mmCIF file of C-alpha atoms in Angstrom:
data_model
loop_
_atom_site.group_PDB
_atom_site.id
_atom_site.type_symbol
_atom_site.label_atom_id
_atom_site.label_comp_id
_atom_site.label_asym_id
_atom_site.label_seq_id
_atom_site.Cartn_x
_atom_site.Cartn_y
_atom_site.Cartn_z
ATOM 1 C CA UNK A 1353 0.576 0.075 0.029
ATOM 2 C CA UNK A 1354 1.059 3.276 0.097
ATOM 3 C CA UNK A 1355 0.403 6.791 0.819
ATOM 4 C CA UNK A 1356 0.377 10.003 -0.671
ATOM 5 C CA UNK A 1357 3.250 12.763 0.927
ATOM 6 C CA UNK A 1358 2.320 15.990 1.533
ATOM 7 C CA UNK A 1359 6.129 16.892 -0.075
ATOM 8 C CA UNK A 1360 4.484 20.444 -1.855
ATOM 9 C CA UNK A 1361 4.894 22.346 1.210
ATOM 10 C CA UNK A 1362 7.141 24.751 1.856
ATOM 11 C CA UNK A 1363 8.524 24.518 5.282
ATOM 12 C CA UNK A 1364 8.503 27.434 7.343
ATOM 13 C CA UNK A 1365 11.000 26.955 9.528
ATOM 14 C CA UNK A 1366 10.788 29.002 12.589
ATOM 15 C CA UNK A 1367 12.345 31.795 14.836
ATOM 16 C CA UNK A 1368 13.273 29.477 17.950
ATOM 17 C CA UNK A 1369 15.897 27.827 18.618
ATOM 18 C CA UNK A 1370 19.173 29.133 16.983
ATOM 19 C CA UNK A 1371 21.723 28.561 20.213
ATOM 20 C CA UNK A 1372 21.965 31.423 21.490
ATOM 21 C CA UNK A 1373 19.686 31.519 23.873
ATOM 22 C CA UNK A 1374 18.974 31.447 27.706
ATOM 23 C CA UNK A 1375 18.926 28.145 30.272
ATOM 24 C CA UNK A 1376 15.247 27.571 29.482
ATOM 25 C CA UNK A 1377 15.522 28.303 25.288
ATOM 26 C CA UNK A 1378 18.302 25.299 26.071
ATOM 27 C CA UNK A 1379 16.729 22.901 28.346
ATOM 28 C CA UNK A 1380 13.302 23.330 26.489
ATOM 29 C CA UNK A 1381 15.282 22.175 23.118
ATOM 30 C CA UNK A 1382 16.773 19.738 25.083
ATOM 31 C CA UNK A 1383 12.839 18.308 26.285
ATOM 32 C CA UNK A 1384 11.856 18.182 22.381
ATOM 33 C CA UNK A 1385 14.825 16.441 21.507
ATOM 34 C CA UNK A 1386 14.488 13.926 24.104
ATOM 35 C CA UNK A 1387 10.463 13.749 22.902
ATOM 36 C CA UNK A 1388 11.719 13.238 19.632
ATOM 37 C CA UNK A 1389 14.290 11.354 19.235
ATOM 38 C CA UNK A 1390 12.612 9.228 21.447
ATOM 39 C CA UNK A 1391 9.800 8.588 18.677
ATOM 40 C CA UNK A 1392 11.819 8.424 15.809
ATOM 41 C CA UNK A 1393 13.504 5.042 18.747
ATOM 42 C CA UNK A 1394 10.115 3.671 18.451
ATOM 43 C CA UNK A 1395 9.419 4.204 14.886
ATOM 44 C CA UNK A 1396 12.819 2.705 13.910
ATOM 45 C CA UNK A 1397 12.520 0.186 16.667
ATOM 46 C CA UNK A 1398 9.270 -0.853 14.752
ATOM 47 C CA UNK A 1399 9.919 -0.803 11.345
ATOM 48 C CA UNK A 1400 13.134 -3.403 11.344
ATOM 49 C CA UNK A 1401 11.015 -5.573 13.294
ATOM 50 C CA UNK A 1402 9.227 -5.828 10.554
ATOM 51 C CA UNK A 1403 10.809 -5.443 7.515
ATOM 52 C CA UNK A 1404 13.989 -7.574 8.652
ATOM 53 C CA UNK A 1405 11.606 -10.315 10.066
ATOM 54 C CA UNK A 1406 12.831 -13.021 6.890
ATOM 55 C CA UNK A 1407 15.840 -11.765 6.060
ATOM 56 C CA UNK A 1408 19.062 -13.818 6.771
ATOM 57 C CA UNK A 1409 20.949 -13.127 10.295
ATOM 58 C CA UNK A 1410 23.670 -10.675 9.874
ATOM 59 C CA UNK A 1411 26.645 -12.089 10.091
ATOM 60 C CA UNK A 1412 28.591 -9.081 11.408
ATOM 61 C CA UNK A 1413 28.511 -5.036 12.473
ATOM 62 C CA UNK A 1414 28.991 -3.150 9.500
ATOM 63 C CA UNK A 1415 26.737 -5.949 7.509
ATOM 64 C CA UNK A 1416 23.805 -4.202 10.598
ATOM 65 C CA UNK A 1417 25.096 -0.995 9.412
ATOM 66 C CA UNK A 1418 24.523 -1.796 5.600
ATOM 67 C CA UNK A 1419 21.299 -2.694 5.466
ATOM 68 C CA UNK A 1420 20.494 1.042 7.592
ATOM 69 C CA UNK A 1421 22.098 2.700 4.822
ATOM 70 C CA UNK A 1422 20.609 0.781 1.897
ATOM 71 C CA UNK A 1423 17.053 -0.923 3.037
ATOM 72 C CA UNK A 1424 16.212 1.052 6.216
ATOM 73 C CA UNK A 1425 16.976 3.833 4.577
ATOM 74 C CA UNK A 1426 15.499 3.284 0.712
ATOM 75 C CA UNK A 1427 12.233 2.161 3.160
ATOM 76 C CA UNK A 1428 11.771 5.911 5.338
ATOM 77 C CA UNK A 1429 13.698 8.053 3.097
ATOM 78 C CA UNK A 1430 13.412 6.464 -0.704
ATOM 79 C CA UNK A 1431 16.888 7.277 -1.319
ATOM 80 C CA UNK A 1432 20.094 5.275 -0.654
ATOM 81 C CA UNK A 1433 22.971 7.067 1.889
ATOM 82 C CA UNK A 1434 25.797 7.948 -0.208
ATOM 83 C CA UNK A 1435 28.634 7.405 1.647
ATOM 84 C CA UNK A 1436 29.696 5.357 4.086
ATOM 85 C CA UNK A 1437 32.356 5.787 6.028
ATOM 86 C CA UNK A 1438 34.521 3.674 9.105
ATOM 87 C CA UNK A 1439 37.725 3.507 11.195
ATOM 88 C CA UNK A 1440 36.693 -0.020 11.830
ATOM 89 C CA UNK A 1441 36.478 0.486 15.734
ATOM 90 C CA UNK A 1442 33.739 0.730 15.783
ATOM 91 C CA UNK A 1443 32.482 4.729 14.315
ATOM 92 C CA UNK A 1444 30.642 4.606 11.317
ATOM 93 C CA UNK A 1445 30.283 7.709 9.321
ATOM 94 C CA UNK A 1446 26.885 8.339 6.767
ATOM 95 C CA UNK A 1447 26.527 10.802 4.516
ATOM 96 C CA UNK A 1448 23.720 11.513 2.954
ATOM 97 C CA UNK A 1449 24.375 14.993 0.265
ATOM 98 C CA UNK A 1450 20.852 14.979 -0.666
ATOM 99 C CA UNK A 1451 18.866 14.435 2.507
ATOM 100 C CA UNK A 1452 14.887 13.703 1.493
ATOM 101 C CA UNK A 1453 13.534 16.035 4.554
ATOM 102 C CA UNK A 1454 15.544 19.430 4.332
ATOM 103 C CA UNK A 1455 15.852 18.748 0.671
ATOM 104 C CA UNK A 1456 12.810 21.285 -0.032
ATOM 105 C CA UNK A 1457 14.310 23.493 2.905
ATOM 106 C CA UNK A 1458 15.600 27.494 2.315
ATOM 107 C CA UNK A 1459 17.913 29.409 3.724
ATOM 108 C CA UNK A 1460 18.245 33.176 3.516
ATOM 109 C CA UNK A 1461 20.803 34.176 1.462
ATOM 110 C CA UNK A 1462 23.582 36.074 2.603
ATOM 111 C CA UNK A 1463 21.359 36.130 5.806
ATOM 112 C CA UNK A 1464 22.314 34.716 9.206
ATOM 113 C CA UNK A 1465 24.280 30.710 9.380
ATOM 114 C CA UNK A 1466 20.375 30.383 11.414
ATOM 115 C CA UNK A 1467 19.017 28.068 8.762
ATOM 116 C CA UNK A 1468 20.759 25.162 9.575
ATOM 117 C CA UNK A 1469 21.167 25.476 13.074
ATOM 118 C CA UNK A 1470 17.593 25.675 12.537
ATOM 119 C CA UNK A 1471 17.298 22.067 10.112
ATOM 120 C CA UNK A 1472 19.170 20.696 12.787
ATOM 121 C CA UNK A 1473 15.259 19.383 14.251
ATOM 122 C CA UNK A 1474 14.479 17.613 11.414
ATOM 123 C CA UNK A 1475 17.433 15.218 12.425
ATOM 124 C CA UNK A 1476 16.267 14.898 15.692
ATOM 125 C CA UNK A 1477 13.272 11.754 14.085
ATOM 126 C CA UNK A 1478 16.147 10.220 11.865
ATOM 127 C CA UNK A 1479 18.390 10.434 14.948
ATOM 128 C CA UNK A 1480 16.253 7.857 16.601
ATOM 129 C CA UNK A 1481 15.189 6.357 14.184
ATOM 130 C CA UNK A 1482 18.330 4.936 12.974
ATOM 131 C CA UNK A 1483 19.095 4.664 16.938
ATOM 132 C CA UNK A 1484 16.171 2.430 17.156
ATOM 133 C CA UNK A 1485 16.692 0.234 13.887
ATOM 134 C CA UNK A 1486 20.339 -0.473 15.280
ATOM 135 C CA UNK A 1487 18.864 -1.279 19.223
ATOM 136 C CA UNK A 1488 16.387 -3.820 17.359
ATOM 137 C CA UNK A 1489 19.702 -5.632 15.291
ATOM 138 C CA UNK A 1490 21.136 -5.692 18.443
ATOM 139 C CA UNK A 1491 24.077 -3.312 18.414
ATOM 140 C CA UNK A 1492 23.571 -0.742 21.286
ATOM 141 C CA UNK A 1493 24.825 2.440 19.584
ATOM 142 C CA UNK A 1494 25.013 6.101 19.890
ATOM 143 C CA UNK A 1495 23.768 8.232 16.615
ATOM 144 C CA UNK A 1496 24.197 12.310 15.729
ATOM 145 C CA UNK A 1497 23.654 14.011 13.389
ATOM 146 C CA UNK A 1498 24.574 17.645 11.264
ATOM 147 C CA UNK A 1499 24.042 19.602 8.788
ATOM 148 C CA UNK A 1500 26.911 21.901 7.073
ATOM 149 C CA UNK A 1501 24.677 23.103 3.753
ATOM 150 C CA UNK A 1502 21.895 21.726 3.116
ATOM 151 C CA UNK A 1503 20.737 19.257 1.726
ATOM 152 C CA UNK A 1504 23.242 17.089 2.995
ATOM 153 C CA UNK A 1505 22.967 15.570 6.278
ATOM 154 C CA UNK A 1506 26.108 13.085 8.431
ATOM 155 C CA UNK A 1507 25.140 10.697 10.432
ATOM 156 C CA UNK A 1508 28.237 9.631 13.570
ATOM 157 C CA UNK A 1509 26.905 6.247 14.667
ATOM 158 C CA UNK A 1510 28.867 4.915 17.311
ATOM 159 C CA UNK A 1511 28.832 1.182 18.530
ATOM 160 C CA UNK A 1512 29.038 0.388 22.131
ATOM 161 C CA UNK A 1513 31.151 -2.986 23.566
ATOM 162 C CA UNK A 1514 28.491 -5.103 24.090
ATOM 163 C CA UNK A 1515 28.497 -6.072 27.563
ATOM 164 C CA UNK B 762 -22.154 13.902 -13.180
ATOM 165 C CA UNK B 763 -19.592 15.457 -10.171
ATOM 166 C CA UNK B 764 -19.829 11.987 -8.304
ATOM 167 C CA UNK B 765 -17.711 10.591 -11.564
ATOM 168 C CA UNK B 766 -15.119 13.155 -11.550
ATOM 169 C CA UNK B 767 -14.313 13.217 -8.011
ATOM 170 C CA UNK B 768 -13.329 9.289 -8.372
ATOM 171 C CA UNK B 769 -11.388 9.685 -12.132
ATOM 172 C CA UNK B 770 -9.632 12.997 -10.010
ATOM 173 C CA UNK B 771 -8.631 11.144 -7.227
ATOM 174 C CA UNK B 772 -7.722 7.073 -9.482
ATOM 175 C CA UNK B 773 -5.471 10.532 -11.655
ATOM 176 C CA UNK B 774 -3.452 12.155 -9.504
ATOM 177 C CA UNK B 775 -0.142 10.491 -9.687
ATOM 178 C CA UNK B 776 1.860 11.631 -6.107
ATOM 179 C CA UNK B 777 5.053 10.435 -4.949
ATOM 180 C CA UNK B 778 4.922 7.152 -2.132
ATOM 181 C CA UNK B 779 5.867 6.479 1.272
ATOM 182 C CA UNK B 780 5.752 4.040 3.116
ATOM 183 C CA UNK B 781 3.442 2.838 4.831
ATOM 184 C CA UNK B 782 4.475 0.951 7.829
ATOM 185 C CA UNK B 783 6.294 4.897 8.658
ATOM 186 C CA UNK B 784 3.564 6.266 8.183
ATOM 187 C CA UNK B 785 1.323 4.349 11.085
ATOM 188 C CA UNK B 786 4.571 3.437 13.880
ATOM 189 C CA UNK B 787 5.164 7.001 13.115
ATOM 190 C CA UNK B 788 1.825 8.117 13.785
ATOM 191 C CA UNK B 789 1.067 5.150 17.048
ATOM 192 C CA UNK B 790 3.804 6.667 18.397
ATOM 193 C CA UNK B 791 2.776 10.198 18.511
ATOM 194 C CA UNK B 792 -0.147 9.148 19.661
ATOM 195 C CA UNK B 793 1.320 6.952 23.280
ATOM 196 C CA UNK B 794 3.402 9.862 23.362
ATOM 197 C CA UNK B 795 1.171 12.190 22.971
ATOM 198 C CA UNK B 796 -1.042 9.503 25.818
ATOM 199 C CA UNK B 797 1.998 9.685 27.925
ATOM 200 C CA UNK B 798 2.352 13.504 28.567
ATOM 201 C CA UNK B 799 -0.953 13.799 29.264
ATOM 202 C CA UNK B 800 -1.023 11.187 32.299
ATOM 203 C CA UNK B 801 -3.774 8.893 29.932
ATOM 204 C CA UNK B 802 -5.872 11.871 29.983
ATOM 205 C CA UNK B 803 -7.534 10.866 26.403
ATOM 206 C CA UNK B 804 -10.209 14.193 26.777
ATOM 207 C CA UNK B 805 -6.584 15.908 26.666
ATOM 208 C CA UNK B 806 -5.198 13.672 23.841
ATOM 209 C CA UNK B 807 -7.831 14.074 21.066
ATOM 210 C CA UNK B 808 -8.028 17.608 21.791
ATOM 211 C CA UNK B 809 -4.527 17.841 21.671
ATOM 212 C CA UNK B 810 -4.642 15.331 18.001
ATOM 213 C CA UNK B 811 -7.447 17.661 16.854
ATOM 214 C CA UNK B 812 -5.078 20.865 17.147
ATOM 215 C CA UNK B 813 -1.848 18.735 15.190
ATOM 216 C CA UNK B 814 -4.643 17.911 12.579
ATOM 217 C CA UNK B 815 -5.827 21.428 11.861
ATOM 218 C CA UNK B 816 -2.278 22.567 11.739
ATOM 219 C CA UNK B 817 -1.792 20.498 8.866
ATOM 220 C CA UNK B 818 -4.851 20.933 7.034
ATOM 221 C CA UNK B 819 -4.308 24.969 7.123
ATOM 222 C CA UNK B 820 -1.522 24.494 5.109
ATOM 223 C CA UNK B 821 -2.079 20.586 3.500
ATOM 224 C CA UNK B 822 -5.289 22.141 1.452
ATOM 225 C CA UNK B 823 -2.545 24.166 -0.583
ATOM 226 C CA UNK B 824 -1.359 20.300 -1.228
ATOM 227 C CA UNK B 825 -4.350 19.743 -2.207
ATOM 228 C CA UNK B 826 -5.329 22.383 -4.400
ATOM 229 C CA UNK B 827 -2.055 21.902 -6.270
ATOM 230 C CA UNK B 828 -1.972 18.340 -6.858
ATOM 231 C CA UNK B 829 -5.743 17.156 -7.617
ATOM 232 C CA UNK B 830 -6.111 20.008 -11.036
ATOM 233 C CA UNK B 831 -9.637 21.304 -9.690
ATOM 234 C CA UNK B 832 -10.282 24.139 -11.647
ATOM 235 C CA UNK B 833 -13.221 25.547 -9.042
ATOM 236 C CA UNK B 834 -14.637 24.839 -6.737
ATOM 237 C CA UNK B 835 -17.725 22.916 -5.459
ATOM 238 C CA UNK B 836 -21.580 23.888 -6.208
ATOM 239 C CA UNK B 837 -21.943 22.709 -2.875
ATOM 240 C CA UNK B 838 -21.741 20.981 0.529
ATOM 241 C CA UNK B 839 -22.659 17.761 -1.266
ATOM 242 C CA UNK B 840 -19.846 18.620 -3.976
ATOM 243 C CA UNK B 841 -17.636 18.832 -1.221
ATOM 244 C CA UNK B 842 -17.506 15.849 0.560
ATOM 245 C CA UNK B 843 -17.611 13.569 -2.568
ATOM 246 C CA UNK B 844 -14.787 15.600 -3.627
ATOM 247 C CA UNK B 845 -13.000 14.863 0.558
ATOM 248 C CA UNK B 846 -13.647 11.242 -0.028
ATOM 249 C CA UNK B 847 -12.784 10.894 -3.288
ATOM 250 C CA UNK B 848 -10.114 13.383 -4.422
ATOM 251 C CA UNK B 849 -8.041 13.563 -0.694
ATOM 252 C CA UNK B 850 -8.707 11.257 1.095
ATOM 253 C CA UNK B 851 -7.931 9.441 -1.997
ATOM 254 C CA UNK B 852 -4.449 11.021 -3.027
ATOM 255 C CA UNK B 853 -3.345 11.433 1.214
ATOM 256 C CA UNK B 854 -3.986 8.310 2.424
ATOM 257 C CA UNK B 855 -5.458 5.445 -0.682
ATOM 258 C CA UNK B 856 -8.437 5.314 0.476
ATOM 259 C CA UNK B 857 -11.975 6.041 -0.623
ATOM 260 C CA UNK B 858 -13.650 6.299 2.874
ATOM 261 C CA UNK B 859 -17.721 6.058 2.058
ATOM 262 C CA UNK B 860 -20.646 9.562 2.341
ATOM 263 C CA UNK B 861 -22.981 7.944 4.407
ATOM 264 C CA UNK B 862 -26.234 9.761 6.212
ATOM 265 C CA UNK B 863 -26.754 12.961 4.915
ATOM 266 C CA UNK B 864 -28.867 14.950 6.528
ATOM 267 C CA UNK B 865 -31.920 16.345 4.724
ATOM 268 C CA UNK B 866 -30.109 20.390 4.836
ATOM 269 C CA UNK B 867 -27.821 18.617 2.855
ATOM 270 C CA UNK B 868 -25.585 20.085 5.491
ATOM 271 C CA UNK B 869 -24.027 17.170 7.764
ATOM 272 C CA UNK B 870 -23.086 13.511 6.717
ATOM 273 C CA UNK B 871 -20.327 11.303 7.765
ATOM 274 C CA UNK B 872 -17.737 9.095 6.254
ATOM 275 C CA UNK B 873 -17.311 5.827 6.855
ATOM 276 C CA UNK B 874 -13.087 3.935 6.926
ATOM 277 C CA UNK B 875 -13.817 0.161 6.089
ATOM 278 C CA UNK B 876 -10.476 0.480 6.296
ATOM 279 C CA UNK B 877 -8.057 2.877 8.142
ATOM 280 C CA UNK B 878 -4.724 2.478 7.624
ATOM 281 C CA UNK B 879 -3.951 4.926 10.708
ATOM 282 C CA UNK B 880 -5.066 1.966 12.027
ATOM 283 C CA UNK B 881 -3.082 -1.046 10.980
ATOM 284 C CA UNK B 882 -1.551 -3.414 13.897
ATOM 285 C CA UNK B 883 -3.061 -0.589 16.608
ATOM 286 C CA UNK B 884 -4.543 -2.112 20.134
ATOM 287 C CA UNK B 885 -6.339 0.910 23.016
ATOM 288 C CA UNK B 886 -4.624 1.108 26.229
ATOM 289 C CA UNK B 887 -6.628 -2.239 28.765
ATOM 290 C CA UNK B 888 -7.215 0.555 30.719
ATOM 291 C CA UNK B 889 -11.418 0.942 30.930
ATOM 292 C CA UNK B 890 -10.983 3.697 29.674
ATOM 293 C CA UNK B 891 -8.777 4.608 26.422
ATOM 294 C CA UNK B 892 -11.886 2.735 25.048
ATOM 295 C CA UNK B 893 -14.899 5.403 26.034
ATOM 296 C CA UNK B 894 -12.693 8.258 25.632
ATOM 297 C CA UNK B 895 -9.747 8.094 23.452
ATOM 298 C CA UNK B 896 -10.415 8.708 19.516
ATOM 299 C CA UNK B 897 -7.930 7.287 17.959
ATOM 300 C CA UNK B 898 -7.860 8.755 14.310
ATOM 301 C CA UNK B 899 -8.880 11.981 15.545
ATOM 302 C CA UNK B 900 -6.236 14.350 13.520
ATOM 303 C CA UNK B 901 -8.166 13.427 10.778
ATOM 304 C CA UNK B 902 -11.390 15.446 11.964
ATOM 305 C CA UNK B 903 -9.242 18.598 12.980
ATOM 306 C CA UNK B 904 -7.191 18.163 9.386
ATOM 307 C CA UNK B 905 -10.482 18.625 7.532
ATOM 308 C CA UNK B 906 -11.392 21.866 10.025
ATOM 309 C CA UNK B 907 -8.684 23.088 9.026
ATOM 310 C CA UNK B 908 -8.382 22.320 5.477
ATOM 311 C CA UNK B 909 -11.381 23.592 5.405
ATOM 312 C CA UNK B 910 -11.406 27.181 6.994
ATOM 313 C CA UNK B 911 -9.074 28.064 4.094
ATOM 314 C CA UNK B 912 -10.856 28.033 1.422
ATOM 315 C CA UNK B 913 -14.187 29.525 3.173
ATOM 316 C CA UNK B 914 -15.845 26.428 5.250
ATOM 317 C CA UNK B 915 -16.790 26.862 8.766
ATOM 318 C CA UNK B 916 -16.412 22.625 9.759
ATOM 319 C CA UNK B 917 -17.395 20.187 12.974
ATOM 320 C CA UNK B 918 -16.242 17.258 12.710
ATOM 321 C CA UNK B 919 -16.264 14.758 15.523
ATOM 322 C CA UNK B 920 -15.841 10.351 15.619
ATOM 323 C CA UNK B 921 -18.990 9.449 16.683
ATOM 324 C CA UNK B 922 -17.532 5.171 16.256
ATOM 325 C CA UNK B 923 -14.886 3.646 15.898
ATOM 326 C CA UNK B 924 -13.282 0.337 15.326
ATOM 327 C CA UNK B 925 -10.840 0.477 17.740
ATOM 328 C CA UNK B 926 -13.412 0.527 20.035
ATOM 329 C CA UNK B 927 -15.193 -2.702 19.148
ATOM 330 C CA UNK B 928 -18.330 -0.674 17.287
ATOM 331 C CA UNK B 929 -18.721 -2.215 13.416
ATOM 332 C CA UNK B 930 -18.264 0.813 11.482
ATOM 333 C CA UNK B 931 -15.104 3.762 12.010
ATOM 334 C CA UNK B 932 -17.655 6.196 11.194
ATOM 335 C CA UNK B 933 -17.032 10.974 11.629
ATOM 336 C CA UNK B 934 -19.620 13.299 11.225
ATOM 337 C CA UNK B 935 -19.168 15.846 9.292
ATOM 338 C CA UNK B 936 -21.120 19.728 9.851
ATOM 339 C CA UNK B 937 -21.443 22.941 8.447
ATOM 340 C CA UNK B 938 -21.778 25.531 9.939
ATOM 341 C CA UNK B 939 -21.821 28.831 7.832
ATOM 342 C CA UNK B 940 -19.956 29.529 4.555
ATOM 343 C CA UNK B 941 -16.553 32.624 6.030
ATOM 344 C CA UNK B 942 -17.672 35.417 3.670
ATOM 345 C CA UNK B 943 -14.726 37.220 2.387
ATOM 346 C CA UNK B 944 -13.916 39.675 4.034
ATOM 347 C CA UNK B 945 -12.316 42.785 3.154
ATOM 348 C CA UNK B 946 -9.729 44.936 4.406
ATOM 349 C CA UNK B 947 -10.789 47.558 5.507
ATOM 350 C CA UNK B 948 -10.568 50.478 3.897
ATOM 351 C CA UNK B 949 -8.295 53.373 4.218
ATOM 352 C CA UNK B 950 -9.622 56.629 2.960
#
């Protein structure tokens, strides 16, 4: 089954969370991050439960990461990750040069660098999705994402050693 | 016939698809987060869902107009209902709810959802209250209210039954309150 996706809407990036805020604003940003990341986590977990169920067991962590880059990315963002790098010691860097949730955003030309920071909010759910997906496949990790130039996004996965 | 035209429009519209499970899981997680945030105050959760939907609807109407290639306004509320069910729901959720139970004055009708993608794999909390108080898909009421307000119609929408609660059908009741007159900005003489 397919569903329509609202792609024609302008993304009105608000003026909230420009980072230079007061303690209260930082706290609020933190709370929003926590919520959105958790929502993503649950979604990532559920997606893997449904879509990795019938495939052969993963041979190693890299195999799992590749599943994230190809299958999960395709499922959620309808394209694959453009580049995957690893230091072979538990750190994986995923680069998506045209990250779907950011693909229709625009920033004031020559304006403050605030746009990129505001766009960061849109990376929190995806971060959670990746972390949740990894967890469902038995890998504990921290996931951070940043964007330096729209519409690209870089995800850094640090796996935690198994206990 | 307006009805046939609406079905055709809904079918013809080609739009980007997004994975259904992704939508279902995301919506479900949002509802469950709201239940947590409001400490299982389901009346409040219904309200919040409606409000979220309203804000979506205010913007979604643009997307609807862009995608549906509708060339003219609906001549009456019956036609509006056809367009909602056969074009709007078809585009955005790939379903076509049935229109039923019109009142004689033509201002109130029901949408009956034979399928509701939001409700896939869903069970309401088993706390003895959610079954009576939570309208799981309430976001849809808000979407309709917001979208129609942007095209000069003030409506009221609410669910009256839901299969998730154990009812036989999922039915939403929509009432036209009034057509909103274009308000001209005050003239500066």
